[in-house]
Tab-separated table of C-alpha atoms in Angstrom:
chain	number	residue	atom	x	y	z
A	969	MET	CA	108.390	78.877	-163.741
A	970	ASN	CA	109.917	76.113	-161.639
A	971	ILE	CA	110.271	78.489	-158.705
A	972	MET	CA	106.656	79.446	-159.002
A	973	ASP	CA	105.606	75.861	-159.073
A	974	PHE	CA	107.628	75.186	-155.996
A	975	ASN	CA	106.099	78.096	-154.131
A	976	VAL	CA	102.534	77.042	-155.136
A	977	LYS	CA	103.242	73.510	-153.871
A	978	LYS	CA	104.707	74.769	-150.606
A	979	LEU	CA	101.683	77.002	-150.044
A	980	ALA	CA	99.320	74.044	-150.726
A	981	ALA	CA	101.331	71.898	-148.331
A	982	ASP	CA	101.191	74.551	-145.583
A	983	ALA	CA	97.455	75.030	-146.053
A	984	GLY	CA	96.944	71.323	-145.864
A	985	THR	CA	98.937	71.074	-142.629
A	986	PHE	CA	97.067	73.980	-141.117
A	987	LEU	CA	93.696	72.427	-142.060
A	988	SER	CA	94.787	69.049	-140.607
A	989	ARG	CA	95.793	70.724	-137.365
A	990	ALA	CA	92.511	72.720	-137.187
A	991	VAL	CA	90.500	69.570	-137.775
A	992	GLN	CA	92.448	67.632	-135.112
A	993	PHE	CA	92.149	70.434	-132.620
A	994	THR	CA	88.347	70.770	-133.183
A	995	GLU	CA	87.765	67.046	-132.831
A	996	GLU	CA	89.732	66.930	-129.644
A	997	LYS	CA	87.609	69.775	-128.223
A	998	LEU	CA	84.524	67.920	-129.191
A	999	GLY	CA	85.786	64.717	-127.698
A	1000	GLN	CA	85.881	62.965	-131.085
A	1001	ALA	CA	89.641	62.338	-131.248
A	1002	GLU	CA	92.365	61.176	-128.977
A	1003	LYS	CA	95.086	63.446	-127.692
A	1004	THR	CA	98.656	62.548	-126.971
A	1005	GLU	CA	99.420	63.625	-123.391
A	1006	LEU	CA	102.738	65.063	-122.510
A	1007	ASP	CA	104.746	63.275	-119.759
A	1008	ALA	CA	104.231	64.463	-116.239
A	1009	HIS	CA	107.757	66.012	-115.950
A	1010	LEU	CA	107.278	68.070	-119.025
A	1011	GLU	CA	103.822	69.188	-117.834
A	1012	ASN	CA	105.267	70.243	-114.499
A	1013	LEU	CA	107.965	72.269	-116.223
A	1014	LEU	CA	105.387	74.018	-118.502
A	1015	SER	CA	103.313	74.853	-115.368
A	1016	LYS	CA	106.350	76.209	-113.523
A	1017	ALA	CA	107.243	78.367	-116.528
A	1018	GLU	CA	103.808	79.767	-116.795
A	1019	CYS	CA	103.572	80.535	-113.120
A	1020	THR	CA	106.986	82.205	-113.237
A	1021	LYS	CA	105.913	84.358	-116.064
A	1022	ILE	CA	102.656	85.461	-114.450
A	1023	TRP	CA	104.186	86.402	-111.053
A	1024	THR	CA	107.202	88.028	-112.635
A	1025	GLU	CA	104.995	90.247	-114.626
A	1026	LYS	CA	102.934	91.191	-111.433
A	1027	ILE	CA	106.031	91.881	-109.274
A	1028	MET	CA	107.635	93.892	-112.115
A	1029	LYS	CA	104.490	96.088	-112.659
A	1030	GLN	CA	103.923	96.694	-109.026
A	1031	THR	CA	107.621	97.549	-108.438
A	1032	GLU	CA	107.320	100.125	-111.180
A	1033	VAL	CA	104.261	101.550	-109.428
A	1034	LEU	CA	106.214	101.644	-106.144
A	1035	LEU	CA	109.171	103.400	-107.624
A	1036	GLN	CA	107.168	105.775	-109.883
A	1037	PRO	CA	103.569	106.246	-108.575
A	1038	ASN	CA	102.703	108.761	-111.387
A	1039	PRO	CA	101.077	106.721	-114.240
A	1040	ASN	CA	101.650	109.481	-116.762
A	1041	ALA	CA	105.430	109.437	-115.905
A	1042	ARG	CA	105.569	105.696	-116.355
A	1043	ILE	CA	103.845	105.878	-119.777
A	1044	GLU	CA	106.284	108.626	-120.863
A	1045	GLU	CA	109.265	106.492	-119.692
A	1046	PHE	CA	107.836	103.514	-121.549
A	1047	VAL	CA	107.533	105.581	-124.798
A	1048	TYR	CA	111.131	106.808	-124.558
A	1049	GLU	CA	112.381	103.263	-123.794
A	1050	LYS	CA	110.615	101.890	-126.922
A	1051	LEU	CA	112.080	104.795	-128.951
A	1052	ASP	CA	115.473	103.848	-127.461
A	1053	ARG	CA	115.884	107.420	-126.228
A	1054	LYS	CA	116.754	108.673	-122.742
A	1055	ALA	CA	113.733	110.189	-120.861
A	1056	PRO	CA	114.338	113.796	-119.821
A	1057	SER	CA	115.311	114.359	-116.169
A	1058	ARG	CA	112.420	115.619	-114.016
A	1059	ILE	CA	112.283	116.917	-110.480
A	1060	ASN	CA	110.634	114.300	-108.119
A	1061	ASN	CA	107.992	114.978	-105.413
A	1062	PRO	CA	110.476	115.202	-102.433
A	1063	GLU	CA	112.696	117.567	-104.371
A	1064	LEU	CA	109.720	119.777	-105.422
A	1065	LEU	CA	108.343	119.846	-101.825
A	1066	GLY	CA	111.840	120.786	-100.592
A	1067	GLN	CA	112.143	123.642	-103.157
A	1068	TYR	CA	108.701	124.976	-102.048
A	1069	MET	CA	109.704	124.851	-98.414
A	1070	ILE	CA	113.073	126.620	-99.113
A	1071	ASP	CA	111.406	129.370	-101.124
A	1072	ALA	CA	108.691	129.789	-98.440
A	1073	GLY	CA	111.199	129.968	-95.575
A	1074	THR	CA	113.301	132.410	-97.601
A	1075	GLU	CA	110.257	134.701	-98.144
A	1076	PHE	CA	109.070	134.416	-94.445
A	1077	GLY	CA	112.617	135.239	-93.348
A	1078	PRO	CA	115.512	132.876	-92.409
A	1079	GLY	CA	115.788	134.778	-89.119
A	1080	THR	CA	112.310	133.683	-88.018
A	1081	ALA	CA	111.691	130.446	-86.316
A	1082	TYR	CA	109.185	129.236	-88.914
A	1083	GLY	CA	111.215	130.418	-91.871
A	1084	ASN	CA	114.432	128.779	-90.493
A	1085	ALA	CA	112.553	125.559	-89.883
A	1086	LEU	CA	111.076	125.550	-93.402
A	1087	ILE	CA	114.531	126.019	-94.899
A	1088	LYS	CA	116.022	123.163	-92.938
A	1089	CYS	CA	113.042	120.898	-93.727
A	1090	GLY	CA	113.341	121.820	-97.455
A	1091	GLU	CA	117.035	120.964	-97.518
A	1092	THR	CA	116.267	117.528	-95.937
A	1093	GLN	CA	113.451	116.870	-98.388
A	1094	LYS	CA	115.828	117.514	-101.256
A	1095	ARG	CA	118.365	114.998	-99.866
A	1096	ILE	CA	115.540	112.496	-99.582
A	1097	GLY	CA	114.668	113.263	-103.220
A	1098	THR	CA	118.179	112.602	-104.259
A	1099	ALA	CA	118.159	109.299	-102.347
A	1100	ASP	CA	114.837	108.421	-104.013
A	1101	ARG	CA	116.367	109.002	-107.429
A	1102	GLU	CA	119.262	106.780	-106.581
A	1103	LEU	CA	116.866	104.033	-105.412
A	1104	ILE	CA	114.962	104.153	-108.708
A	1105	GLN	CA	118.052	104.023	-110.799
A	1106	THR	CA	119.613	101.111	-108.794
A	1107	SER	CA	116.406	99.101	-108.700
A	1108	ALA	CA	115.714	99.548	-112.351
A	1109	LEU	CA	119.170	98.426	-113.320
A	1110	ASN	CA	119.548	95.550	-110.842
A	1111	PHE	CA	116.034	94.335	-110.447
A	1112	LEU	CA	113.527	95.482	-113.105
A	1113	THR	CA	115.781	95.051	-116.092
A	1114	PRO	CA	116.524	91.377	-115.367
A	1115	LEU	CA	112.794	90.649	-114.844
A	1116	ARG	CA	111.877	92.469	-118.051
A	1117	ASN	CA	114.675	90.573	-119.996
A	1118	PHE	CA	113.124	87.316	-118.884
A	1119	ILE	CA	109.540	88.257	-119.922
A	1120	GLU	CA	110.682	89.800	-123.247
A	1121	GLY	CA	113.551	87.362	-124.037
A	1122	ASP	CA	113.667	83.948	-122.391
A	1123	TYR	CA	109.897	83.441	-121.952
A	1124	LYS	CA	109.167	84.492	-125.502
A	1125	THR	CA	111.562	81.828	-126.688
A	1126	ILE	CA	109.881	79.252	-124.451
A	1127	ALA	CA	106.468	80.274	-125.617
A	1128	LYS	CA	107.564	79.922	-129.237
A	1129	GLU	CA	108.949	76.483	-128.694
A	1130	ARG	CA	105.831	75.552	-126.655
A	1131	LYS	CA	103.621	76.542	-129.526
A	1132	LEU	CA	105.789	74.612	-131.937
A	1133	LEU	CA	105.496	71.538	-129.620
A	1134	GLN	CA	101.691	71.920	-129.695
A	1135	ASN	CA	101.720	71.955	-133.518
A	1136	LYS	CA	103.946	68.887	-133.651
A	1137	ARG	CA	101.618	67.150	-131.258
A	1138	LEU	CA	98.639	67.938	-133.422
A	1139	ASP	CA	100.519	66.571	-136.428
A	1140	LEU	CA	101.310	63.372	-134.573
A	1141	ASP	CA	97.663	62.850	-133.437
A	1142	ALA	CA	96.378	63.699	-136.966
A	1143	ALA	CA	98.738	61.088	-138.307
A	1144	LYS	CA	97.496	58.495	-135.820
A	1145	THR	CA	93.876	59.242	-136.847
A	1146	ARG	CA	94.654	58.833	-140.562
A	1147	LEU	CA	96.408	55.503	-139.821
A	1148	LYS	CA	93.323	54.292	-138.002
A	1149	LYS	CA	91.091	55.251	-140.929
A	1150	ALA	CA	93.443	53.757	-143.532
A	1151	LYS	CA	92.121	50.603	-145.177
A	1152	ALA	CA	94.043	50.021	-148.351
A	1153	ALA	CA	97.469	48.563	-147.814
A	1154	GLU	CA	99.141	51.281	-149.805
A	1155	THR	CA	97.392	53.993	-147.872
A	1156	ARG	CA	98.320	52.200	-144.547
A	1157	ASN	CA	101.965	52.013	-145.526
A	1158	SER	CA	102.017	55.778	-146.287
A	1159	SER	CA	100.195	56.558	-143.057
A	1160	GLU	CA	102.633	54.455	-141.029
A	1161	GLN	CA	105.613	56.273	-142.643
A	1162	GLU	CA	103.959	59.622	-141.854
A	1163	LEU	CA	103.367	58.573	-138.284
A	1164	ARG	CA	107.064	57.654	-137.712
A	1165	ILE	CA	108.129	60.981	-139.200
A	1166	THR	CA	105.627	63.018	-137.018
A	1167	GLN	CA	106.485	60.946	-133.942
A	1168	SER	CA	110.249	61.679	-134.535
A	1169	GLU	CA	109.604	65.355	-134.900
A	1170	PHE	CA	107.377	65.549	-131.824
A	1171	ASP	CA	109.930	63.741	-129.663
A	1172	ARG	CA	112.713	66.113	-130.902
A	1173	GLN	CA	110.566	69.174	-130.207
A	1174	ALA	CA	109.633	67.847	-126.781
A	1175	GLU	CA	113.285	67.488	-125.938
A	1176	ILE	CA	114.222	71.078	-127.096
A	1177	THR	CA	111.264	72.419	-125.012
A	1178	ARG	CA	112.234	70.387	-122.018
A	1179	LEU	CA	115.858	71.732	-122.093
A	1180	LEU	CA	114.679	75.298	-122.326
A	1181	LEU	CA	112.104	74.729	-119.474
A	1182	GLU	CA	114.726	73.273	-117.208
A	1183	GLY	CA	116.456	76.667	-117.392
A	1184	ILE	CA	113.661	78.135	-115.268
A	1185	SER	CA	115.497	76.913	-112.120
A	1186	SER	CA	118.521	79.028	-113.217
A	1187	THR	CA	116.090	81.924	-113.911
A	1188	HIS	CA	114.833	81.676	-110.258
A	1189	ALA	CA	118.384	81.590	-108.953
A	1190	HIS	CA	119.201	84.746	-110.946
A	1191	HIS	CA	116.075	86.478	-109.831
A	1192	LEU	CA	116.911	85.671	-106.266
A	1193	ARG	CA	120.217	87.493	-106.561
A	1194	CYS	CA	118.370	90.442	-108.202
A	1195	LEU	CA	115.936	90.442	-105.338
A	1196	ASN	CA	118.801	90.641	-102.775
A	1197	ASP	CA	120.156	93.637	-104.689
A	1198	PHE	CA	116.653	95.258	-104.551
A	1199	VAL	CA	116.354	94.678	-100.837
A	1200	GLU	CA	119.877	96.105	-100.309
A	1201	ALA	CA	118.974	99.201	-102.394
A	1202	GLN	CA	115.824	99.742	-100.333
A	1203	MET	CA	117.772	99.163	-97.131
A	1204	THR	CA	120.338	101.834	-98.183
A	1205	TYR	CA	117.519	104.204	-99.099
A	1206	TYR	CA	115.530	103.883	-95.786
A	1207	ALA	CA	118.753	104.120	-93.716
A	1208	GLN	CA	119.607	107.362	-95.532
A	1209	CYS	CA	116.128	108.730	-95.048
A	1210	TYR	CA	116.159	107.810	-91.390
A	1211	GLN	CA	119.572	109.453	-90.902
A	1212	TYR	CA	118.388	112.659	-92.669
A	1213	MET	CA	115.241	112.912	-90.549
A	1214	LEU	CA	117.292	112.175	-87.385
A	1215	ASP	CA	119.643	114.962	-88.195
A	1216	LEU	CA	116.612	117.252	-89.024
A	1217	GLN	CA	114.960	116.417	-85.760
A	1218	LYS	CA	118.152	117.343	-83.841
A	1219	GLN	CA	118.346	120.732	-85.731
A	1220	LEU	CA	114.641	121.468	-84.870
A	1221	GLY	CA	115.045	120.259	-81.262
A	1222	SER	CA	114.360	123.661	-79.846
A	1223	PHE	CA	111.110	124.000	-81.815
A	1224	PRO	CA	107.790	122.644	-80.598
A	1225	SER	CA	106.560	119.747	-82.670
A	1226	ASN	CA	102.916	120.630	-82.509
A	1227	TYR	CA	102.801	124.368	-82.100
A	1228	LEU	CA	101.042	124.662	-85.516
A	1229	SER	CA	98.115	122.475	-84.370
A	1230	ASN	CA	96.039	125.236	-82.923
A	1231	ASN	CA	92.501	124.005	-83.828
A	1232	ASN	CA	91.940	122.515	-80.356
A	1233	GLN	CA	88.689	123.983	-79.060
A	1234	THR	CA	89.352	122.875	-75.464
A	1235	SER	CA	90.914	125.027	-72.791
A	1236	VAL	CA	94.088	122.838	-72.702
A	1237	ALA	CA	97.098	124.819	-73.931
A	1238	PRO	CA	99.226	123.285	-76.668
A	1239	VAL	CA	102.412	121.891	-75.074
A	1240	PRO	CA	105.470	121.334	-77.255
A	1241	SER	CA	106.846	117.802	-76.980
A	1242	VAL	CA	110.352	119.064	-76.324
A	1243	LEU	CA	109.161	121.588	-73.628
A	1244	PRO	CA	110.406	119.659	-70.572
A	1245	ASN	CA	113.946	119.300	-71.937
A	1246	ALA	CA	113.844	122.896	-73.245
A	1247	ILE	CA	112.849	124.282	-69.918
A	1248	GLY	CA	115.665	122.468	-68.121
A	1249	SER	CA	118.311	123.342	-70.648
A	1250	SER	CA	120.899	125.876	-69.596
A	1251	ALA	CA	121.170	127.120	-73.156
A	1252	MET	CA	117.714	128.655	-73.084
A	1253	ALA	CA	118.019	129.945	-69.529
A	1254	SER	CA	121.269	131.776	-70.286
A	1255	THR	CA	119.701	134.421	-72.602
A	1256	SER	CA	120.680	137.734	-71.243
A	1257	GLY	CA	117.836	139.747	-69.813
A	1258	LEU	CA	115.245	137.077	-70.339
A	1259	VAL	CA	113.669	134.583	-67.962
A	1260	ILE	CA	112.246	131.352	-69.332
A	1261	THR	CA	108.715	130.716	-68.345
A	1262	SER	CA	109.125	128.061	-65.696
A	1263	PRO	CA	106.701	126.745	-63.175
A	1264	SER	CA	108.181	128.933	-60.389
A	1265	ASN	CA	107.988	132.107	-62.566
A	1266	LEU	CA	104.393	131.332	-63.456
A	1267	SER	CA	103.447	130.704	-59.829
A	1268	ASP	CA	105.037	134.044	-58.933
A	1269	LEU	CA	102.984	135.740	-61.658
A	1270	LYS	CA	99.793	134.125	-60.620
A	1271	GLU	CA	100.422	135.034	-56.992
A	1272	CYS	CA	100.956	138.763	-57.805
A	1273	SER	CA	98.016	140.835	-58.847
A	1274	GLY	CA	99.900	142.902	-61.352
A	1275	SER	CA	100.953	142.371	-65.002
A	1276	ARG	CA	104.301	141.639	-66.698
A	1277	LYS	CA	105.798	141.830	-70.166
A	1278	ALA	CA	106.358	138.653	-72.085
A	1279	ARG	CA	108.092	137.867	-75.402
A	1280	VAL	CA	106.309	135.424	-77.789
A	1281	LEU	CA	108.409	132.475	-78.787
A	1282	TYR	CA	106.320	131.115	-81.670
A	1283	ASP	CA	103.447	132.234	-83.961
A	1284	TYR	CA	100.137	131.131	-82.549
A	1285	ASP	CA	96.685	131.283	-84.202
A	1286	ALA	CA	93.739	131.820	-81.985
A	1287	ALA	CA	91.409	128.768	-81.978
A	1288	ASN	CA	88.353	130.847	-80.996
A	1289	SER	CA	87.343	134.413	-79.986
A	1290	THR	CA	88.419	134.045	-76.372
A	1291	GLU	CA	92.066	133.533	-77.438
A	1292	LEU	CA	94.619	136.009	-78.671
A	1293	SER	CA	96.693	135.355	-81.813
A	1294	LEU	CA	100.408	135.760	-81.382
A	1295	LEU	CA	103.434	136.541	-83.596
A	1296	ALA	CA	106.926	135.253	-82.862
A	1297	ASP	CA	109.227	137.863	-81.181
A	1298	GLU	CA	106.472	140.341	-80.287
A	1299	VAL	CA	106.212	141.636	-76.711
A	1300	ILE	CA	102.785	141.584	-74.984
A	1301	THR	CA	101.464	142.196	-71.552
A	1302	VAL	CA	100.242	139.191	-69.602
A	1303	PHE	CA	98.550	138.798	-66.246
A	1304	SER	CA	96.692	136.140	-64.406
A	1305	VAL	CA	92.952	135.873	-63.908
A	1306	VAL	CA	91.307	134.060	-60.937
A	1307	GLY	CA	89.841	130.804	-61.999
A	1308	MET	CA	91.642	130.546	-65.288
A	1309	ASP	CA	93.303	127.208	-66.278
A	1310	SER	CA	96.925	127.004	-65.088
A	1311	ASP	CA	98.227	126.459	-68.632
A	1312	TRP	CA	96.912	129.768	-69.846
A	1313	LEU	CA	97.401	133.573	-69.076
A	1314	MET	CA	95.445	136.579	-70.252
A	1315	GLY	CA	97.415	138.459	-72.835
A	1316	GLU	CA	96.968	142.011	-73.916
A	1317	ARG	CA	98.189	143.898	-76.983
A	1318	GLY	CA	96.925	147.448	-77.249
A	1319	ASN	CA	93.118	147.216	-77.070
A	1320	GLN	CA	93.209	143.491	-78.001
A	1321	LYS	CA	92.880	141.008	-75.265
A	1322	GLY	CA	92.562	137.179	-74.969
A	1323	LYS	CA	93.856	133.894	-73.543
A	1324	VAL	CA	97.404	132.878	-74.549
A	1325	PRO	CA	99.238	129.563	-73.867
A	1326	ILE	CA	102.052	129.908	-71.377
A	1327	THR	CA	104.299	127.506	-73.277
A	1328	TYR	CA	104.638	130.055	-76.045
A	1329	LEU	CA	105.952	132.862	-73.764
A	1330	GLU	CA	109.162	134.062	-72.163
A	1331	LEU	CA	108.559	136.361	-69.226
A	1332	LEU	CA	110.821	139.429	-69.125
A	1333	ASN	CA	112.431	140.756	-66.009
């Protein structure tokens, strides 16, 4: 029975406190009651903490978007994290693209120029995918986790103490209001005692809150170290990707970089960017029984009235009805036509005839 009485009295006291705070808060909003202002230093600390929380959340969320653009995947990872379970490993976009390229190159034939290039590109994409996975793991551990710990840990504690400070401030101002309204000596003495108690509690809570808020500077220093780790992880990732692509470019050095862009409707023949070096290289000129299509060979062909055989270097899709589509490694007949652009020859395969770009041909002896 005594315990029940104690609980009833406690509930009544809590209800009274809540009502007193609500009245004080409402009167302050209506301009009917005075409000104790926090000192400037504490206000600056509160503002700095709020600013830190807002920007930390924005940076954290956008970093997650950067590392994992797929929103569905982010939601799945969030659910597994809340369930304290490890998310299943999934293939990422570069790895998936790389696998598609390798499969396509294998089906087209590793011995063909296009198939071989696809396989090399696919292997490089898979390496980039691995580097991407390492970047995500490193960034999540060294950058995102500390930011999340601040939001879900330190700042929640600050917010809790800040709310408690607000309540203590309302109690203090309510006590001041009651003291002003007290007329009887007994009531005044009771109000003065209540004011001393609420003032002491407010000062104590303000000090606790201030000590917590001063830790924001340490938080900034910690986040700076984490930011350096994130930059280093990105630097390693981009350096790896650059090296992978540099190696791939060297492997594909003998392939034209734009021979697939055959939708040009003008009469200018597509010229591979590596052609000048390729023409001058002894490696290409040393092929037994073959003569690389050089300016001198082409001028000889244009000067003669007859035709010659030529082997096709790369696949070529005709841009219009005046051109002839080509397949790598096939042999066709070529000859010059008076008035035709110097970058083109007339090609013939059986009863099919059309313009062909000279940069895709090797003239045979």
